[in-house]
Coordinates of C-alpha atoms and ligand atoms in Angstrom, one line a residue:
X19 CA 2.5 24.2 2.7
X20 CA 5.2 21.9 4.1
X21 CA 2.7 20.1 6.1
X22 CA 0.6 19.5 3.1
X23 CA 3.5 18.3 1.0
X24 CA 4.6 15.9 3.7
X25 CA 1.0 14.6 4.0
X26 CA 0.5 14.2 0.3
X27 CA 3.6 12.2 -0.2
X28 CA 3.1 10.2 2.9
X29 CA -0.5 9.3 2.5
X30 CA -0.6 7.1 -0.5
X31 CA 2.2 4.8 0.6
X32 CA 2.3 2.0 3.0
X33 CA 3.5 2.7 6.4
X34 CA 3.1 0.1 9.1
X35 CA 4.2 2.0 12.1
X36 CA 2.3 5.2 11.7
X37 CA -0.2 4.1 14.2
X38 CA 1.7 1.8 16.5
X39 CA -1.0 0.0 18.4
X40 CA 1.3 -1.2 21.0
X41 CA 0.3 -4.6 22.3
X42 CA 3.4 -6.1 24.0
X43 CA 6.2 -3.8 24.9
X44 CA 9.6 -5.5 24.8
X45 CA 12.7 -4.7 26.7
X46 CA 15.1 -3.4 24.0
X47 CA 18.6 -4.6 23.9
X48 CA 19.7 -1.2 22.7
X49 CA 19.7 2.2 24.2
X50 CA 17.6 4.9 22.5
X51 CA 15.3 2.3 21.1
X52 CA 11.9 1.0 21.7
X53 CA 10.6 -2.4 20.7
X54 CA 7.2 -3.9 20.8
X55 CA 4.9 -6.5 19.2
X56 CA 2.0 -4.5 17.6
X57 CA -1.6 -5.6 17.3
X58 CA -0.8 -7.5 14.1
X59 CA 1.9 -9.5 15.8
X60 CA 4.7 -7.6 14.1
X61 CA 7.9 -7.0 15.9
X62 CA 8.5 -3.3 15.6
X63 CA 11.7 -1.5 16.5
X64 CA 11.6 2.3 16.7
X65 CA 14.7 4.5 17.1
X66 CA 14.1 7.6 19.1
X67 CA 17.0 9.3 17.6
X68 CA 15.8 9.7 14.1
X69 CA 16.0 12.9 12.2
X70 CA 12.5 12.5 10.7
X71 CA 10.5 15.1 8.8
X72 CA 9.1 17.2 11.5
X73 CA 7.1 19.9 9.7
X74 CA 8.6 23.2 10.2
X75 CA 12.0 21.8 11.0
X76 CA 14.5 22.9 8.5
X77 CA 16.5 20.3 6.5
X78 CA 20.2 20.5 7.4
X79 CA 22.4 21.9 4.7
X80 CA 23.3 19.1 2.4
X81 CA 26.4 20.2 0.4
X82 CA 27.3 19.0 -3.1
X83 CA 30.3 17.2 -1.6
X84 CA 28.2 15.4 0.9
X85 CA 25.6 14.3 -1.7
X86 CA 28.3 13.0 -4.0
X87 CA 30.2 11.1 -1.4
X88 CA 29.6 7.4 -1.4
X89 CA 29.7 6.8 2.3
X90 CA 29.5 3.0 2.1
X91 CA 31.8 1.6 4.8
X92 CA 30.7 -1.9 5.8
X93 CA 31.3 -3.4 9.2
X94 CA 31.4 -7.2 8.8
X95 CA 28.7 -8.1 11.3
X96 CA 26.5 -5.0 11.1
X97 CA 22.9 -6.0 10.3
X98 CA 23.7 -9.6 9.9
X99 CA 20.8 -12.0 9.8
X100 CA 18.5 -8.9 9.3
X101 CA 19.3 -7.5 12.7
X102 CA 18.9 -3.8 13.5
X103 CA 21.9 -1.6 13.3
X104 CA 22.6 0.5 16.3
X105 CA 24.2 3.9 15.8
X106 CA 26.0 5.1 19.0
X107 CA 24.8 8.4 20.3
X108 CA 28.0 10.2 19.6
X109 CA 27.2 9.8 15.9
X110 CA 23.6 11.0 16.2
X111 CA 24.2 14.4 14.6
X112 CA 25.9 13.0 11.5
X113 CA 23.2 10.3 11.3
X114 CA 20.5 12.9 11.3
X115 CA 22.2 15.0 8.7
X116 CA 22.6 12.0 6.4
X117 CA 19.0 10.9 7.0
X118 CA 17.7 13.7 4.9
X119 CA 19.5 12.6 1.7
X120 CA 17.4 9.5 1.1
X121 CA 14.8 9.8 3.9
X122 CA 16.1 6.7 5.6
X123 CA 19.0 6.0 7.9
X124 CA 21.8 6.2 5.4
X125 CA 24.5 5.9 8.1
X126 CA 23.0 2.6 9.2
X127 CA 22.6 1.3 5.7
X128 CA 26.2 2.2 4.8
X129 CA 27.4 0.0 7.6
X130 CA 25.7 -3.1 6.4
X131 CA 27.6 -5.3 4.0
X132 CA 26.1 -5.6 0.5
X133 CA 25.7 -9.4 1.0
X134 CA 24.4 -9.4 4.5
X135 CA 22.6 -12.6 5.6
X136 CA 18.9 -12.6 6.2
X137 CA 16.6 -14.9 8.1
X138 CA 14.5 -17.3 6.1
X139 CA 11.1 -15.9 6.9
X140 CA 9.1 -18.4 4.9
X141 CA 6.4 -20.6 6.5
X142 CA 7.6 -24.2 7.1
X143 CA 5.3 -25.5 4.4
X144 CA 7.0 -23.3 1.8
X145 CA 10.3 -25.3 2.3
X146 CA 8.5 -28.5 1.3
X147 CA 7.4 -27.1 -2.0
X148 CA 9.5 -28.4 -4.9
X149 CA 10.0 -26.3 -8.0
X150 CA 11.2 -27.7 -11.3
X151 CA 13.7 -24.9 -11.9
X152 CA 14.6 -26.4 -15.3
X153 CA 11.1 -25.9 -16.4
X154 CA 10.6 -22.3 -15.3
X155 CA 11.1 -19.3 -17.5
X156 CA 14.0 -16.9 -17.0
X157 CA 13.6 -13.4 -15.9
X158 CA 15.1 -10.0 -16.3
X159 CA 15.1 -8.0 -13.0
X160 CA 14.5 -4.4 -13.7
X161 CA 15.4 -1.8 -11.0
X162 CA 14.7 1.9 -11.7
X163 CA 16.3 4.5 -9.5
X164 CA 16.8 8.2 -9.1
X165 CA 19.5 9.4 -6.7
X166 CA 19.5 6.1 -4.8
X167 CA 22.1 5.4 -2.1
X168 CA 25.0 3.1 -3.2
X169 CA 24.5 0.7 -0.3
X170 CA 20.7 0.2 -0.8
X171 CA 20.9 0.0 -4.6
X172 CA 23.7 -2.6 -4.6
X173 CA 22.3 -4.5 -1.7
X174 CA 19.3 -5.0 -3.8
X175 CA 21.5 -6.2 -6.7
X176 CA 23.5 -8.6 -4.5
X177 CA 20.5 -10.0 -2.7
X178 CA 19.0 -10.9 -6.2
X179 CA 22.3 -12.5 -7.4
X180 CA 22.8 -14.4 -4.2
X181 CA 19.3 -15.7 -3.8
X182 CA 18.2 -16.5 -7.4
X183 CA 18.9 -19.8 -9.2
X184 CA 21.5 -18.7 -11.8
X185 CA 19.6 -20.3 -14.6
X186 CA 16.5 -18.3 -13.9
X187 CA 18.3 -14.9 -13.7
X188 CA 18.8 -13.7 -17.2
X189 CA 20.2 -10.3 -16.2
X190 CA 19.7 -7.3 -14.0
X191 CA 18.8 -4.0 -15.6
X192 CA 19.5 -0.9 -13.6
X193 CA 17.7 2.1 -15.1
X194 CA 19.2 5.3 -13.9
X195 CA 16.5 8.0 -14.1
X196 CA 18.9 11.0 -14.5
X197 CA 20.5 10.7 -11.1
X198 CA 22.8 13.5 -10.2
X199 CA 25.2 11.7 -7.8
X200 CA 28.7 11.2 -9.3
X201 CA 29.1 7.8 -7.6
X202 CA 26.2 6.5 -9.6
X203 CA 28.0 7.2 -12.9
X204 CA 31.3 5.6 -13.9
X205 CA 31.9 4.0 -10.5
X206 CA 28.6 2.1 -10.8
X207 CA 29.4 1.0 -14.4
X208 CA 32.8 -0.3 -13.2
X209 CA 31.4 -2.0 -10.2
X210 CA 28.6 -3.9 -12.1
X211 CA 31.0 -4.9 -14.9
X212 CA 32.8 -7.2 -12.3
X213 CA 29.7 -9.0 -11.1
X214 CA 29.2 -12.6 -12.0
X215 CA 25.8 -11.9 -13.6
X216 CA 25.0 -9.7 -16.6
X217 CA 24.1 -6.4 -15.0
X218 CA 23.6 -3.5 -17.4
X219 CA 23.0 0.2 -16.6
X220 CA 20.6 2.0 -18.8
X221 CA 20.6 5.7 -18.5
X222 CA 17.9 8.3 -19.1
X223 CA 19.5 11.7 -19.8
X224 CA 16.4 13.5 -18.6
X225 CA 14.3 12.8 -15.5
X226 CA 11.6 10.7 -16.9
X227 CA 9.8 9.3 -13.8
X228 CA 9.6 5.8 -12.6
X229 CA 6.9 4.7 -15.1
X230 CA 8.8 5.6 -18.3
X231 CA 12.0 4.5 -16.7
X232 CA 10.5 1.0 -16.2
X233 CA 9.4 1.1 -19.9
X234 CA 13.0 1.8 -20.9
X235 CA 14.1 -1.2 -18.9
X236 CA 11.4 -3.5 -20.3
X237 CA 12.4 -2.5 -23.9
X238 CA 16.0 -3.8 -23.2
X239 CA 15.0 -7.0 -21.4
X240 CA 16.0 -10.4 -22.8
X241 CA 14.3 -12.6 -20.2
X242 CA 10.9 -14.2 -20.7
X243 CA 9.5 -12.6 -17.6
X244 CA 10.0 -9.1 -16.3
X245 CA 10.5 -8.7 -12.6
X246 CA 10.4 -5.2 -11.2
X247 CA 12.0 -4.2 -7.9
X248 CA 12.4 -0.9 -6.2
X249 CA 16.1 0.2 -5.6
X250 CA 16.0 -0.4 -1.9
X251 CA 14.9 -4.0 -1.6
X252 CA 16.4 -7.2 -0.3
X253 CA 15.3 -10.5 -1.7
X254 CA 15.2 -13.5 0.7
X255 CA 15.8 -17.2 0.1
X256 CA 13.5 -18.8 -2.4
X257 CA 11.9 -15.5 -3.5
X258 CA 12.0 -16.1 -7.2
X259 CA 10.7 -19.6 -7.9
X260 CA 7.1 -19.0 -6.5
X261 CA 6.8 -15.9 -8.7
X262 CA 8.0 -17.6 -11.9
X263 CA 6.2 -20.9 -11.4
X264 CA 2.8 -19.1 -11.2
X265 CA 3.5 -17.4 -14.5
X266 CA 4.8 -20.7 -16.1
X267 CA 1.4 -22.2 -15.3
X268 CA -0.5 -19.2 -16.7
X269 CA 1.1 -16.3 -18.3
X270 CA -1.8 -13.9 -17.6
X271 CA -0.9 -13.9 -13.9
X272 CA 0.8 -10.9 -12.5
X273 CA 2.5 -12.1 -9.3
X274 CA 3.8 -10.1 -6.3
X275 CA 5.9 -11.3 -3.4
X276 CA 5.0 -10.6 0.2
X277 CA 6.6 -7.3 0.8
X278 CA 8.4 -7.4 4.2
X279 CA 9.7 -4.3 6.0
X280 CA 13.3 -3.1 6.1
X281 CA 13.0 -0.6 8.9
X282 CA 13.9 2.9 7.7
X283 CA 15.6 3.7 11.0
X284 CA 17.5 0.5 11.8
X285 CA 17.4 -1.5 8.6
X286 CA 16.1 -4.4 10.6
X287 CA 14.4 -7.0 8.4
X288 CA 10.9 -7.3 9.8
X289 CA 8.5 -10.0 8.5
X290 CA 5.2 -8.6 7.4
X291 CA 1.7 -10.0 7.7
X292 CA 0.4 -12.4 5.1
X293 CA -3.2 -12.0 5.9
X294 CA -3.7 -8.8 4.0
X295 CA -4.3 -7.9 0.4
X296 CA -3.9 -4.7 -1.6
X297 CA -6.7 -2.4 -2.4
X298 CA -7.4 1.3 -2.4
X299 CA -9.5 3.9 -0.7
X300 CA -11.9 6.6 -2.0
X301 CA -8.9 8.8 -2.9
X302 CA -7.4 6.0 -5.0
X303 CA -4.5 5.6 -2.6
X304 CA -3.1 2.1 -2.3
X305 CA -3.9 0.4 1.0
X306 CA -3.4 -3.0 2.7
X307 CA -6.7 -4.3 4.1
X308 CA -7.6 -7.6 5.9
X309 CA -8.1 -10.4 3.5
X310 CA -11.6 -11.2 2.3
X311 CA -13.3 -14.2 3.9
X312 CA -13.3 -16.3 0.8
X313 CA -9.6 -15.8 0.5
X314 CA -9.0 -16.6 4.2
X315 CA -10.8 -19.9 3.7
X316 CA -8.6 -20.8 0.8
X317 CA -5.5 -20.0 2.7
X318 CA -6.5 -22.1 5.7
X319 CA -6.4 -25.1 3.4
X320 CA -3.0 -24.4 1.9
X321 CA -1.0 -21.5 3.2
X322 CA 1.6 -21.8 0.4
X323 CA -1.1 -21.2 -2.3
X324 CA -0.9 -17.8 -4.1
X325 CA -4.0 -15.7 -3.4
X326 CA -5.8 -13.0 -5.5
X327 CA -5.4 -9.4 -4.6
X328 CA -7.6 -6.6 -6.0
X329 CA -4.5 -4.4 -6.4
X330 CA -0.8 -4.4 -6.1
X331 CA 1.5 -2.1 -4.3
X332 CA 3.3 -1.4 -7.5
X333 CA 7.0 -1.8 -7.0
X334 CA 7.6 -5.5 -6.7
X335 CA 6.1 -7.9 -9.2
X336 CA 6.7 -10.4 -12.0
X337 CA 4.9 -10.3 -15.4
X338 CA 5.4 -12.3 -18.6
X339 CA 7.1 -9.9 -21.0
X340 CA 4.7 -10.7 -23.9
X341 CA 1.7 -10.3 -21.7
X342 CA 3.1 -7.0 -20.4
X343 CA 3.1 -5.6 -24.0
X344 CA -0.1 -7.4 -25.1
X345 CA -1.9 -5.6 -22.3
X346 CA -0.5 -2.1 -23.1
X347 CA 2.6 -2.1 -20.8
X348 CA 2.2 1.2 -18.8
X349 CA 0.4 4.5 -19.4
X350 CA 3.5 6.5 -20.6
X351 CA 1.8 9.8 -19.9
X352 CA 2.1 9.2 -16.2
X353 CA 4.9 11.3 -14.6
X354 CA 7.3 10.7 -11.8
X355 CA 5.5 8.6 -9.2
X356 CA 2.0 7.3 -8.4
X357 CA -1.1 5.8 -9.9
X358 CA 0.6 3.3 -12.2
X359 CA 0.1 0.5 -9.6
X360 CA -3.7 0.9 -9.6
X361 CA -3.8 1.5 -13.4
X362 CA -2.0 -1.8 -14.0
X363 CA -4.1 -3.7 -11.4
X364 CA -7.4 -2.5 -13.0
X365 CA -6.1 -3.2 -16.5
X366 CA -4.9 -6.7 -15.7
X367 CA -8.1 -7.7 -13.8
X368 CA -10.6 -6.0 -16.2
X369 CA -8.9 -7.2 -19.3
X370 CA -8.7 -10.9 -18.6
X371 CA -5.6 -11.5 -16.3
X372 CA -5.2 -11.7 -12.6
X373 CA -3.1 -10.1 -9.9
X374 CA -1.9 -12.3 -7.0
X375 CA 0.4 -12.6 -4.0
X376 CA 2.7 -15.6 -3.7
X377 CA 3.1 -16.0 0.1
X378 CA 6.2 -18.2 -0.2
X379 CA 8.1 -15.3 -1.9
X380 CA 9.4 -12.7 0.5
X381 CA 11.2 -9.5 -0.5
X382 CA 12.0 -6.7 2.0
X383 CA 11.5 -3.0 1.1
X384 CA 12.5 0.2 2.8
X385 CA 9.1 2.0 3.4
X386 CA 9.7 5.7 3.9
X387 CA 7.6 8.3 5.5
X388 CA 8.3 10.9 2.8
X389 CA 9.8 11.2 -0.6
X390 CA 13.5 12.2 -0.9
X391 CA 13.3 13.5 -4.5
X392 CA 11.7 16.3 -6.4
X393 CA 8.5 16.0 -8.4
X394 CA 9.3 18.0 -11.5
X395 CA 6.1 19.2 -13.4
X396 CA 3.4 21.8 -13.0
X397 CA 1.9 21.9 -9.5
X398 CA 4.7 19.9 -7.9
X399 CA 4.0 16.7 -6.0
X400 CA 0.2 17.3 -5.9
X401 CA -0.1 18.3 -9.5
X402 CA 1.9 15.3 -10.7
X403 CA 0.2 12.7 -8.5
X404 CA -3.3 13.9 -9.1
X405 CA -2.8 14.1 -12.9
X406 CA -1.8 10.5 -12.8
X407 CA -4.7 9.6 -10.6
X408 CA -7.1 11.6 -12.8
X409 CA -5.9 9.5 -15.7
X410 CA -6.6 6.3 -13.8
X411 CA -10.1 7.5 -12.9
X412 CA -11.0 8.7 -16.4
X413 CA -9.8 5.5 -18.1
X414 CA -11.0 2.8 -15.7
X415 CA -13.6 3.9 -13.2
X416 CA -16.7 4.5 -15.4
X417 CA -19.5 5.7 -13.2
X418 CA -17.2 6.0 -10.3
X419 CA -15.0 8.6 -11.9
X420 CA -17.5 11.3 -11.0
X421 CA -17.6 10.0 -7.5
X422 CA -13.8 10.2 -7.3
X423 CA -13.7 13.7 -8.6
X424 CA -16.5 14.8 -6.3
X425 CA -14.6 13.9 -3.2
X426 CA -11.1 14.7 -4.6
X427 CA -10.9 18.4 -5.3
X428 CA -7.2 18.2 -6.1
X429 CA -7.9 15.6 -8.9
X430 CA -11.0 17.5 -10.1
X431 CA -8.8 20.6 -10.6
X432 CA -6.5 18.9 -13.0
X433 CA -8.9 16.6 -14.8
X434 CA -9.1 18.9 -17.8
X435 CA -5.3 18.9 -18.2
X436 CA -5.2 15.3 -19.2
X437 CA -6.2 13.4 -22.4
X438 CA -6.7 9.7 -22.2
X439 CA -8.0 8.9 -25.6
X440 CA -5.2 6.4 -26.4
X441 CA -5.8 4.5 -23.2
X442 CA -9.5 4.4 -23.8
X443 CA -8.9 2.9 -27.2
X444 CA -6.6 0.3 -25.6
X445 CA -9.3 -0.6 -23.2
X446 CA -11.7 -0.9 -26.1
X447 CA -9.3 -3.0 -28.2
X448 CA -8.7 -5.4 -25.3
X449 CA -12.5 -5.7 -24.8
X450 CA -12.2 -5.2 -21.1
X451 CA -14.9 -5.7 -18.4
X452 CA -16.2 -2.5 -16.8
X453 CA -15.5 -1.3 -13.3
X454 CA -18.8 -2.6 -11.9
X455 CA -17.7 -6.1 -13.0
X456 CA -14.4 -5.5 -11.2
X457 CA -16.1 -4.4 -7.9
X458 CA -18.7 -7.2 -8.1
X459 CA -16.2 -10.0 -8.9
X460 CA -12.7 -9.0 -7.9
X461 CA -13.4 -7.0 -4.8
X462 CA -16.9 -7.8 -3.5
X463 CA -15.9 -6.7 0.0
X464 CA -15.4 -3.1 -1.3
X465 CA -16.9 0.0 0.3
X466 CA -17.7 2.0 -2.8
X467 CA -21.2 3.3 -3.5
X468 CA -23.4 1.1 -5.8
X469 CA -26.8 1.5 -7.4
X470 CA -28.3 -1.1 -5.1
X471 CA -27.0 0.1 -1.7
X472 CA -27.6 3.2 0.4
X473 CA -24.9 5.9 0.2
X474 CA -25.0 9.0 2.3
X475 CA -25.2 10.4 5.8
X476 CA -26.8 8.7 8.8
X477 CA -28.4 11.5 10.9
X478 CA -29.7 11.3 14.5
X479 CA -33.1 12.8 14.2
X480 CA -33.4 14.3 17.7
X481 CA -30.0 16.0 17.7
X482 CA -29.7 16.6 14.0
X483 CA -26.1 15.3 14.2
X484 CA -24.4 12.8 11.9
X485 CA -22.6 9.5 12.4
X486 CA -18.9 10.1 11.9
X487 CA -15.9 7.7 11.7
X488 CA -12.6 8.5 13.4
X489 CA -9.4 9.4 11.6
X490 CA -6.3 7.5 12.4
X491 CA -3.0 9.3 13.0
X492 CA -1.3 10.1 9.7
X493 CA -4.3 8.9 7.8
X494 CA -3.4 5.3 8.7
X495 CA -5.1 2.3 7.2
X496 CA -8.4 1.1 8.7
X497 CA -8.5 3.7 11.5
X498 CA -10.6 2.4 14.4
X499 CA -12.2 4.0 17.4
X500 CA -15.5 5.4 18.8
X501 CA -18.5 5.8 16.6
X502 CA -18.9 9.6 16.8
X503 CA -21.9 11.9 16.4
X504 CA -20.9 15.3 15.0
X505 CA -22.4 18.4 13.5
X506 CA -23.6 17.4 10.0
X507 CA -21.5 18.8 7.2
X508 CA -23.6 20.0 4.3
X509 CA -21.3 19.1 1.4
X510 CA -20.1 15.6 0.7
X511 CA -17.8 14.8 3.6
X512 CA -16.2 11.4 3.5
X513 CA -16.0 11.0 7.3
X514 CA -19.8 11.2 7.5
X515 CA -20.5 9.2 4.4
X516 CA -21.5 5.6 4.7
X517 CA -22.7 2.8 2.5
X518 CA -25.3 0.3 3.8
X519 CA -24.8 -3.0 2.0
X520 CA -27.4 -5.6 1.1
X521 CA -25.8 -7.9 3.6
X522 CA -26.3 -5.4 6.3
X523 CA -22.9 -3.9 6.7
X524 CA -22.5 -0.2 7.4
X525 CA -19.2 0.5 5.7
X526 CA -17.2 3.6 4.9
X527 CA -13.9 4.6 3.3
X528 CA -10.8 2.7 4.4
X529 CA -12.8 -0.5 4.9
X530 CA -14.1 0.3 8.4
X531 CA -17.5 -0.8 9.6
X532 CA -20.0 0.1 12.3
X533 CA -19.4 -2.6 14.8
X534 CA -20.3 -3.8 18.3
X535 CA -17.2 -5.7 19.2
X536 CA -18.3 -6.8 22.7
X537 CA -21.9 -7.5 21.8
X538 CA -21.5 -11.1 22.9
X539 CA -20.0 -10.3 26.3
X540 CA -21.9 -9.4 29.5
X541 CA -20.8 -5.8 29.5
X542 CA -23.0 -3.1 28.0
X543 CA -22.1 -3.2 24.3
X544 CA -20.3 -0.2 22.9
X545 CA -20.6 0.7 19.3
X546 CA -17.4 1.3 17.5
X547 CA -15.9 1.8 14.1
X548 CA -13.7 -1.3 13.4
X549 CA -12.0 -3.0 10.4
X550 CA -14.7 -4.6 8.3
X551 CA -14.5 -8.4 8.8
X552 CA -17.8 -9.8 7.5
X553 CA -18.6 -11.1 11.0
X554 CA -22.2 -11.4 12.0
X555 CA -21.4 -8.8 14.7
X556 CA -21.2 -6.1 12.0
X557 CA -24.7 -6.6 10.5
X558 CA -27.5 -4.2 11.0
X559 CA -31.1 -3.7 9.8
X560 CA -33.0 -0.5 9.4
X561 CA -36.7 -0.2 9.7
X562 CA -38.1 2.7 7.6
X563 CA -41.3 2.8 9.6
X564 CA -39.9 3.0 13.1
X565 CA -36.5 4.4 12.0
X566 CA -34.7 2.1 14.4
X567 CA -31.3 0.8 13.4
X568 CA -31.0 -2.7 14.9
X569 CA -27.9 -4.6 15.6
X570 CA -28.8 -8.1 14.3
X571 CA -26.8 -10.3 16.6
X572 CA -27.8 -8.7 19.9
X573 CA -31.3 -7.5 18.8
X574 CA -30.4 -4.1 20.4
X575 CA -30.8 -0.7 18.8
X576 CA -28.4 2.1 18.1
X577 CA -28.7 4.8 20.7
X578 CA -27.0 7.9 22.0
X579 CA -23.9 7.4 24.3
X580 CA -24.6 6.0 27.7
X581 CA -23.3 7.6 31.0
X582 CA -20.8 4.8 31.3
X583 CA -19.2 5.4 27.9
X584 CA -19.9 9.0 26.9
X585 CA -17.6 9.1 24.0
X586 CA -19.2 6.5 21.8
X587 CA -22.7 5.4 20.7
X588 CA -24.4 2.6 22.6
X589 CA -26.8 -0.2 22.0
X590 CA -30.0 -0.3 24.0
X591 CA -33.1 -2.3 24.2
X592 CA -35.2 -1.3 21.1
X593 CA -38.0 1.1 21.9
X594 CA -40.0 2.5 19.0
X595 CA -41.1 5.3 21.3
X596 CA -37.6 6.4 22.2
X597 CA -36.6 9.6 20.5
X598 CA -32.9 8.8 21.0
X599 CA -33.1 5.7 18.8
X600 CA -34.4 7.3 15.6
X601 CA -32.1 7.6 12.7
X602 CA -32.5 9.1 9.3
X603 CA -30.7 7.7 6.2
X604 CA -30.0 10.8 4.1
X605 CA -29.3 9.6 0.6
X606 CA -26.6 11.4 -1.5
X607 CA -26.0 11.4 -5.2
X608 CA -22.7 10.0 -6.2
X609 CA -22.8 9.8 -9.9
Ligands
LIG29 C1 5.3 2.5 -4.2 C2 6.0 1.4 -4.9 C3 6.7 2.0 -6.1 C4 5.7 2.7 -7.0 C5 4.9 3.7 -6.2 C6 3.8 4.4 -7.0 C7 6.4 -0.5 -3.6 C8 7.2 -1.2 -2.5 N1 6.8 0.7 -4.0 O1 6.0 3.6 -3.7 O2 7.4 1.0 -6.8 O3 4.8 1.7 -7.6 O4 4.3 3.2 -5.1 O5 4.3 5.0 -8.1 O6 5.4 -1.1 -3.9 N2 12.1 6.5 -9.1 C9 12.6 6.9 -10.3 N3 12.3 8.1 -10.9 C10 11.4 9.0 -10.2 C11 10.9 8.6 -9.0 C12 11.2 7.3 -8.5 O7 13.4 6.1 -10.9 O8 11.2 10.0 -10.8 C13 12.4 5.2 -8.5 C14 12.9 5.2 -7.1 O9 14.3 5.5 -7.0 C15 12.5 3.9 -6.6 C16 11.3 3.5 -7.4 O10 11.2 4.5 -8.5 O11 13.5 2.9 -6.9 C17 10.0 3.7 -6.6 O12 10.0 4.9 -5.9 P1 9.7 5.0 -4.4 O13 10.6 4.1 -3.6 O14 9.8 6.5 -4.0 O15 8.2 4.5 -4.3 P2 7.5 3.9 -3.0 O16 8.2 2.7 -2.5 O17 7.2 5.0 -2.1
LIG30 MN1 10.3 2.3 -2.6

């Protein structure tokens, strides 16, 4: 059960170092620490000493006293300029114990001053941009939290105060979702009263979940724009102006910053990639995928320009307050955590607005591998999350709702527990587009089944085995690897289910495609599953008559593994008489 719980919580969130494809190992300046540049060019630092959630390992006893102690004890230079914090080995035991309170390295966080300096991670071109601050709308910054650590919560607050033009920052609203820690009560009230900006603490007496907590904050907000942040963020120089200026031009834009990584072990500020956008997989879990070609072309012209994204991560964004309400704010029947990010993304896009990422705005966030808090409600974490997601599917997915429930047994089990009438009425009232419009227009690169594309298994006739994609460690985004041939599974089985698009791409869940990455080299081309990139290399044609599956660029045909590379399928000279090149496209119903 523990394994399941850890997986459930971990899966839907973003984690960049689940699958560290190490490219360039670096010599670390610190003991007990590994550093490398990964395949996306990100500088990653990993501490070996972390007390992470190893399934089966018991959580150390966290006493009431420990939980209620504010351990903030800053060292002036710790973490300055976004540097990692090194905890000496003699403190490892304490560090591991504290780690379990918030599921990040609390001891490290507690050493970093609340106003630490950060690098200016913006592209050079961003510095040349001039914003007319006097013509931008003001914003309320809303931060909801449940049992957050003092140091991360207040570092979020200070980073906002320090790095926002005063005239644009109307106030900061801290919404306490029934935290139990004593230091988050009067001590917090007293602390924020002394700050130079209006910071108000709004408290929910019952645990209401992040969605309704944000609604509480919105209701109190005085600013023209609402800016939401998680309670463990750090805003960098110039973060606010790009968000507000996009909304000043058009109030139907919902704008997100680039979300950088505050490493959960070292609190190092790590710049994230800009060439990704947000979307989701067949399980309705939010994912980062490589940017669509059209968007890449736009970016090449002006890298400071905001770009569209099919979905937002959920935690960090600005929205005009009137537009927020006009569009139905949030679905207040969603509990605790999850689903509201896609719900809002679909609603905004389908009902006339847009969701975008402003690349000159950078905010760091501590991504965690598991959740530190409880999920009150029937069925625990799974019950809560899948009821939220069932609501998303029933309101917004139209024909694809059945597809979602078909491959998500957990959501199917709870679909009858939810009623979404009020949200369907809202959708009707706003005269929103349907989900097909969304897929066609907002995310044409998607890998969902459609009426005019094949959906099903690709079976090797001679062996009766099916094409299968690899799974990345920890269910990572866009898992790549060999194109496998495995025993066909009778039921719908996502790993063996592919779509064949009109353009000739053979895609599957997680935006991975059948590819021949070295088709243009002299070597014998291997067939692999790679991130979809719309390159010519990933296009195929199928001939019903001969049942050959031809790789367009090389003119070769999909065949069994060769002796040289027994673990993955190969490309060979097409031969209509060869039994090993015959493939059967076995259609499956998805509606
Ligand atoms: C991501 C989002 C998060 C939210 C979530 C889906 C980012 C960086 N984060 O997960 O904002 O959209 O996906 O729902 O995009 N909280 C409460 N009450 C609760 C539970 C959480 O107030 O019952 C607070 C929590 O203290 C935190 C915020 O809500 O400040 C988000 O929670 P999280 O950090 O666990 O979510 P995260 O980053 O994993
Ligand atoms: Mn968070």
